[in-house]
Tab-separated table of N, CA and C in Angstrom:
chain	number	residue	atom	x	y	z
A	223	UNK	N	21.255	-10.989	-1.787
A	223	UNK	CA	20.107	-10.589	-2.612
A	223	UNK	C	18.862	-10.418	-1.727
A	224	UNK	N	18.431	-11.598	-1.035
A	224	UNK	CA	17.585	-11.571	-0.050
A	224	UNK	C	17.716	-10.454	0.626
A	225	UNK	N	18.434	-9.662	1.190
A	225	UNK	CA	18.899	-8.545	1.715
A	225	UNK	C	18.383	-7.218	1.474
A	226	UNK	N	19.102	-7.035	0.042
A	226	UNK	CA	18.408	-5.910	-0.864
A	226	UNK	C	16.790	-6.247	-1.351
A	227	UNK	N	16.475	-7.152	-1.664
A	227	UNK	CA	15.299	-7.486	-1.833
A	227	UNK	C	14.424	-6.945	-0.852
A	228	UNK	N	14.603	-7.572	0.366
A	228	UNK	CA	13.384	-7.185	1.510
A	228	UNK	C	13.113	-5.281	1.352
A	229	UNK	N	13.895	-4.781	1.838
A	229	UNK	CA	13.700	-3.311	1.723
A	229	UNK	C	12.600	-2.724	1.002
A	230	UNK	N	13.616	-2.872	-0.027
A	230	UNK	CA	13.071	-2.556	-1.452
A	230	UNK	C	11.560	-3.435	-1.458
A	231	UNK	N	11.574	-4.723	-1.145
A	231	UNK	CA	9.866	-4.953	-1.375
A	231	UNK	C	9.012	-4.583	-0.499
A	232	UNK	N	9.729	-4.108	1.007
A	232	UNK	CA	8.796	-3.325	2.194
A	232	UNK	C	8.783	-1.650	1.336
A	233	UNK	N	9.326	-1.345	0.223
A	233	UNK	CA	9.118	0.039	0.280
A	233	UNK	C	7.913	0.219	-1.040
A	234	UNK	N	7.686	-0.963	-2.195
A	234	UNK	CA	6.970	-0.838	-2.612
A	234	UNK	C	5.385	-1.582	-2.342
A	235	UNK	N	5.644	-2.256	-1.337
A	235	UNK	CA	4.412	-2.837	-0.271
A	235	UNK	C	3.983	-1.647	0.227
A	236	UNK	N	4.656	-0.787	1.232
A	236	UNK	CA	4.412	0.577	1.697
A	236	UNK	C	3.294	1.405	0.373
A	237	UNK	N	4.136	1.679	-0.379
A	237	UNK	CA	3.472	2.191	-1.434
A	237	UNK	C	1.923	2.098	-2.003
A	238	UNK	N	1.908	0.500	-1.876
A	238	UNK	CA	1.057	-0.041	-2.872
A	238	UNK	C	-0.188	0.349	-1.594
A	239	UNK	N	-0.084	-0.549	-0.236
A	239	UNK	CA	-0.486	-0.539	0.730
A	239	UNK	C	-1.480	0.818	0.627
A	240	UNK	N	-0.777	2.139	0.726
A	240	UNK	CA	-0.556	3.405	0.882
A	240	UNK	C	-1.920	3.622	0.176
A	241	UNK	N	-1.845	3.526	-0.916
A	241	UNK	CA	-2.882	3.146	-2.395
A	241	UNK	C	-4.267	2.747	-1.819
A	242	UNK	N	-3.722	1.553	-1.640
A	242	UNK	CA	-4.826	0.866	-1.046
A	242	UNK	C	-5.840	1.455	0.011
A	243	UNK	N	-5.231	1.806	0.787
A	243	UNK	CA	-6.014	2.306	2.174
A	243	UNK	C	-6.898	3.562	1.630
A	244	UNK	N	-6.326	4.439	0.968
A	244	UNK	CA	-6.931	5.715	0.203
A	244	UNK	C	-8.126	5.016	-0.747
A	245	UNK	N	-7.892	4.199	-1.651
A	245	UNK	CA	-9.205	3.746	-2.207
A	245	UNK	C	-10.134	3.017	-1.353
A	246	UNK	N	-9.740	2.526	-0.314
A	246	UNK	CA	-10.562	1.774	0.528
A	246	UNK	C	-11.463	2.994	1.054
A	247	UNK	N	-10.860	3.586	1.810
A	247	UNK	CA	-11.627	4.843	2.811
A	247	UNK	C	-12.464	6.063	1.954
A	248	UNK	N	-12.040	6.015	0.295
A	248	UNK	CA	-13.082	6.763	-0.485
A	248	UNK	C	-14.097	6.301	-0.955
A	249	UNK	N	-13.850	4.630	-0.871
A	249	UNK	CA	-15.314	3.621	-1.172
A	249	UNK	C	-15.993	3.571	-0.109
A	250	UNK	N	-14.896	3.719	1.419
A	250	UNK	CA	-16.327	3.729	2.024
A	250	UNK	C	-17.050	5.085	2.065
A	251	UNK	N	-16.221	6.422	2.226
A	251	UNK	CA	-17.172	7.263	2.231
A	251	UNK	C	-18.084	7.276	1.461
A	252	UNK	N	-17.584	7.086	-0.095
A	252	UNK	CA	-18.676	6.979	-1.039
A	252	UNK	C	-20.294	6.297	-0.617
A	253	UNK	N	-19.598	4.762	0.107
A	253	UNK	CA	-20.386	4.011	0.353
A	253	UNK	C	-21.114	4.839	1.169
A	254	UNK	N	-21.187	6.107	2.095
A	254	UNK	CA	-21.783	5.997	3.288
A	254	UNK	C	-23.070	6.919	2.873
């Protein structure tokens, strides 16, 4: 399980991550 698990939670970490960085870098432009 542990097995299938990791992947799969590095691929929706990736994802989320992904997300993240894009709202980060439009708050800061916003911010700038």
């Amino acid at each position: 399980m542990d097995n299938i698990q990791a992947p799969e939670n590095t691929s929706s970490g990736k994802s989320f991550q992904l997300s993240d960085a894009t709202i980060a870098r439009f708050g800061a432009y916003a911010a700038t």
